[in-house]
Short mmCIF file of C-alpha atoms in Angstrom, two decimals:
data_model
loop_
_atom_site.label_atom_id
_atom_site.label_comp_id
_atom_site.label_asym_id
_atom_site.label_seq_id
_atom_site.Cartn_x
_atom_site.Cartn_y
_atom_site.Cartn_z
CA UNK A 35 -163.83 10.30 -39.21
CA UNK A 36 -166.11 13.27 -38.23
CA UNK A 37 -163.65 15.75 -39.99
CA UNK A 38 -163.33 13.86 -43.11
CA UNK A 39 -167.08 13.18 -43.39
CA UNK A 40 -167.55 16.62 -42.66
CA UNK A 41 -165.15 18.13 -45.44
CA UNK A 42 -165.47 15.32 -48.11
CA UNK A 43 -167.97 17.90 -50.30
CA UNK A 44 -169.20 21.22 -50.26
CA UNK A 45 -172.70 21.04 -49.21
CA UNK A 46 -175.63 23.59 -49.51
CA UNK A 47 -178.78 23.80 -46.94
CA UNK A 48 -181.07 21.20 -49.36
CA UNK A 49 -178.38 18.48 -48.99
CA UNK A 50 -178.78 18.57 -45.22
CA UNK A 51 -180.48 15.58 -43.41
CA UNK A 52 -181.95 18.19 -40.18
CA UNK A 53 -183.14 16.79 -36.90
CA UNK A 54 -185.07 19.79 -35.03
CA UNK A 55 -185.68 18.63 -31.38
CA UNK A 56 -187.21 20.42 -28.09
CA UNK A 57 -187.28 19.79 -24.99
CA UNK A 58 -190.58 21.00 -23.53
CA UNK A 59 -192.31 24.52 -24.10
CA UNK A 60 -190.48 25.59 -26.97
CA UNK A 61 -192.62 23.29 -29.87
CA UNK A 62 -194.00 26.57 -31.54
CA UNK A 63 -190.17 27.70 -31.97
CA UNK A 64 -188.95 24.26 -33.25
CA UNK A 65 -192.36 24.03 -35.83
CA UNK A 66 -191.45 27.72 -37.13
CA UNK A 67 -188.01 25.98 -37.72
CA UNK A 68 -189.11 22.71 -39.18
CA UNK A 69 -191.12 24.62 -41.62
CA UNK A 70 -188.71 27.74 -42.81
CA UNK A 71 -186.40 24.78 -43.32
CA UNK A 72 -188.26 22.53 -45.51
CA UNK A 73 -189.55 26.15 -48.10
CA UNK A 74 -185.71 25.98 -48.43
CA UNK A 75 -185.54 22.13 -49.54
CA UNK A 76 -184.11 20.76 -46.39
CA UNK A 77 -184.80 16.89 -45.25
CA UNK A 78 -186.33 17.74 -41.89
CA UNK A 79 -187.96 15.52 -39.13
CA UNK A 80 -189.01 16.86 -35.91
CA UNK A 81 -188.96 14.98 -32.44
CA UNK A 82 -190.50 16.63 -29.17
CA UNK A 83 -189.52 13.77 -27.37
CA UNK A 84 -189.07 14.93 -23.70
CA UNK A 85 -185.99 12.13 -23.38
CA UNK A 86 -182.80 13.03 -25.23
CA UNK A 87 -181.87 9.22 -25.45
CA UNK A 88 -185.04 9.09 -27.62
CA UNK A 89 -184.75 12.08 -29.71
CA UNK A 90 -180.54 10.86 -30.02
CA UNK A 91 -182.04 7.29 -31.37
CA UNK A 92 -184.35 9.04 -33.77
CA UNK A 93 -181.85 11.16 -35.15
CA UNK A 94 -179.91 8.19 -35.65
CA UNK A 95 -182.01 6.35 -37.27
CA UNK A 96 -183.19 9.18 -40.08
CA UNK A 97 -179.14 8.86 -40.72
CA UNK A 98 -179.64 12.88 -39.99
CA UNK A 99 -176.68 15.06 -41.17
CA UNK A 100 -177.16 17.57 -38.13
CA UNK A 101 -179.33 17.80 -34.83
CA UNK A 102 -180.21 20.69 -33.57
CA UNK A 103 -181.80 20.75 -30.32
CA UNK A 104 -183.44 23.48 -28.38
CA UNK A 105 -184.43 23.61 -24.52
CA UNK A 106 -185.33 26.21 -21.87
CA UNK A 107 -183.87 26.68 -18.73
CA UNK A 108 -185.35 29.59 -16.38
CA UNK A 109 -182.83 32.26 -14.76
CA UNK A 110 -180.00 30.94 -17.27
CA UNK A 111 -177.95 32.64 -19.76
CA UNK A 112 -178.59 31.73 -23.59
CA UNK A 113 -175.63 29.17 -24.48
CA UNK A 114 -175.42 26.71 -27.55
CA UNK A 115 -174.05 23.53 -26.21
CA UNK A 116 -171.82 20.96 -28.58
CA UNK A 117 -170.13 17.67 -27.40
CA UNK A 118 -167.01 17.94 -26.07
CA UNK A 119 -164.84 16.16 -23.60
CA UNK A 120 -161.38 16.31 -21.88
CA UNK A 121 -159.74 14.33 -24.51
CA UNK A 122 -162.44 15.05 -27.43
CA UNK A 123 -164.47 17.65 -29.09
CA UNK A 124 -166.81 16.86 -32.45
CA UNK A 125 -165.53 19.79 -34.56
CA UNK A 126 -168.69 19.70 -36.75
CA UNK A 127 -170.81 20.60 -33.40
CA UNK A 128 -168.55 23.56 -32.23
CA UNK A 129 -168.06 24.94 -35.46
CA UNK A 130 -172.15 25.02 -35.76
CA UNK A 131 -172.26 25.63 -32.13
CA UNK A 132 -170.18 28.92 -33.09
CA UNK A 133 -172.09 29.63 -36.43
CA UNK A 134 -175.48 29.39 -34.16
CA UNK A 135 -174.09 31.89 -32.05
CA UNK A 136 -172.57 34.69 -33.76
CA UNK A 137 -176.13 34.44 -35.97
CA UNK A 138 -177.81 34.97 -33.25
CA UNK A 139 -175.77 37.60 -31.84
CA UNK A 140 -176.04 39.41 -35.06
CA UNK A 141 -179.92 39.55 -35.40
CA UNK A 142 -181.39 38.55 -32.39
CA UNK A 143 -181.82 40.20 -28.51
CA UNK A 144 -180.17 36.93 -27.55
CA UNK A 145 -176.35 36.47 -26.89
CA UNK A 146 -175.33 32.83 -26.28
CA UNK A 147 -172.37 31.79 -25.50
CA UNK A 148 -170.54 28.48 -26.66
CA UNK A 149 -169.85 25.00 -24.01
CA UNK A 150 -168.92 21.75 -24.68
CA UNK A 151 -170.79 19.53 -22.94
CA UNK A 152 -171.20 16.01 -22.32
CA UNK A 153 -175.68 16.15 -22.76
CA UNK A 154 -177.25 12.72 -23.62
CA UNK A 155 -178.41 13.91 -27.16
CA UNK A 156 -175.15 15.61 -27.79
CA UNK A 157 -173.29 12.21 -26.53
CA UNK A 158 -175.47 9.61 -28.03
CA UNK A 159 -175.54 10.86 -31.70
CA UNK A 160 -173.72 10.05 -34.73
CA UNK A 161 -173.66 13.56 -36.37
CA UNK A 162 -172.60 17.20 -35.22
CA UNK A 163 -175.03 18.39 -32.71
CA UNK A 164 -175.70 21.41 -31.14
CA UNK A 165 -178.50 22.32 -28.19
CA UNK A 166 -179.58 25.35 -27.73
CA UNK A 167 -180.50 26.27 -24.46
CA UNK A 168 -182.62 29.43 -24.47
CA UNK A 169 -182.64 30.77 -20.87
CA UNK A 170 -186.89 31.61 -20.25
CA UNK A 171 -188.91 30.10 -22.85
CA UNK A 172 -191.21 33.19 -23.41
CA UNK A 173 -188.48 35.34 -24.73
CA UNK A 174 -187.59 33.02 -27.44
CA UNK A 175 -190.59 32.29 -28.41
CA UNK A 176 -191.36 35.87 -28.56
CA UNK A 177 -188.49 36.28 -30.89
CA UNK A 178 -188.55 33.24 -32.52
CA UNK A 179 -188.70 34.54 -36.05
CA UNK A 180 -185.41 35.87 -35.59
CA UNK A 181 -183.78 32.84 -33.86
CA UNK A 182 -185.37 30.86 -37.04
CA UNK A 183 -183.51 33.27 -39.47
CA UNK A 184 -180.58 33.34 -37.62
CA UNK A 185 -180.32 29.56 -37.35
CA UNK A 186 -181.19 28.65 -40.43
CA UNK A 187 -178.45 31.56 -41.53
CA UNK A 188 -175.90 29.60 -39.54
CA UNK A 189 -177.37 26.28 -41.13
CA UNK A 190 -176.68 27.40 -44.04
CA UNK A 191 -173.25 28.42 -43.50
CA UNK A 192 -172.07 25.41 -42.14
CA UNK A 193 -173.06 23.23 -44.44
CA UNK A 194 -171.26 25.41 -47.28
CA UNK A 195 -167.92 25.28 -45.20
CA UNK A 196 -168.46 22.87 -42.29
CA UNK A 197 -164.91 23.58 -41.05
CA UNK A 198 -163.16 27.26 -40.64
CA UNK A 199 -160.61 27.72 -42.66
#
């Protein structure tokens, strides 16, 4: 079902449905988002609720196309998390998962890596997901501007061509 829903029309950035969510300390990065996404016509809600269960529901319920979450972690490595399991992967979240990433390694100091993961918010929600777990807090929000552009470049990609060829 994901990869139909996912390749049923070609999609641009203002047909999106966003969720934005944090996880503590990171609200300035995840407001910068918010608001570079809505200049470029994106449906955008935020939620800096501190349990993922909550911010999952809420994503739900605004029937969001895409959640992207983000969340620091000291003395960690940057990764982008999607859901994945032994027997299942969502696609939609890897391919943005990988989008997310190879932005990011293209204009930013940060170098994530990719990990399916079973997280709350990336299990309990209906759409492709992705979390983005920063390492330290102050670096990204020191560099936030560029982990706005380069998410919102990956954004933007994905929802042109949702799946690689």
């Amino acid at each position: 079902r994901e990869l139909e829903a996912l390749t049923a029309a070609a999609r641009s950035l203002a047909d999106l449905r966003i969720v934005v969510g944090q996880f503590g300390g990171l609200s300035g990065l995840s407001r910068q988002l918010v608001q570079a996404l809505r200049h470029r016509s994106a449906t955008v809600i935020a939620s800096d609720e501190p349990d993922a269960s909550a911010q999952a529901e809420a994503a739900n319920r605004f029937a969001a196309t895409v959640y992207v979450g983000f969340e620091a972690q000291a003395d960690t490595e940057p990764i982008v998390h999607y859901y994945a399991v032994p027997q299942f992967e969502s696609v939609g979240g890897r391919e943005l998962a990988t989008r997310v990433a190879d932005c990011c390694r293209m204009s930013t100091a940060f170098r994530p890596g990719i990990r399916g993961m079973r997280l709350p918010v990336l299990r309990e929600t209906r759409m492709p997901a992705v979390l983005f777990t920063v390492g330290d807090a102050q670096p990204a929000l020191d560099g936030s501007l560029d982990i706005v552009s380069a998410v919102i470049d990956a954004l933007e990609l994905w929802a042109s061509a949702p799946i690689s060829e």
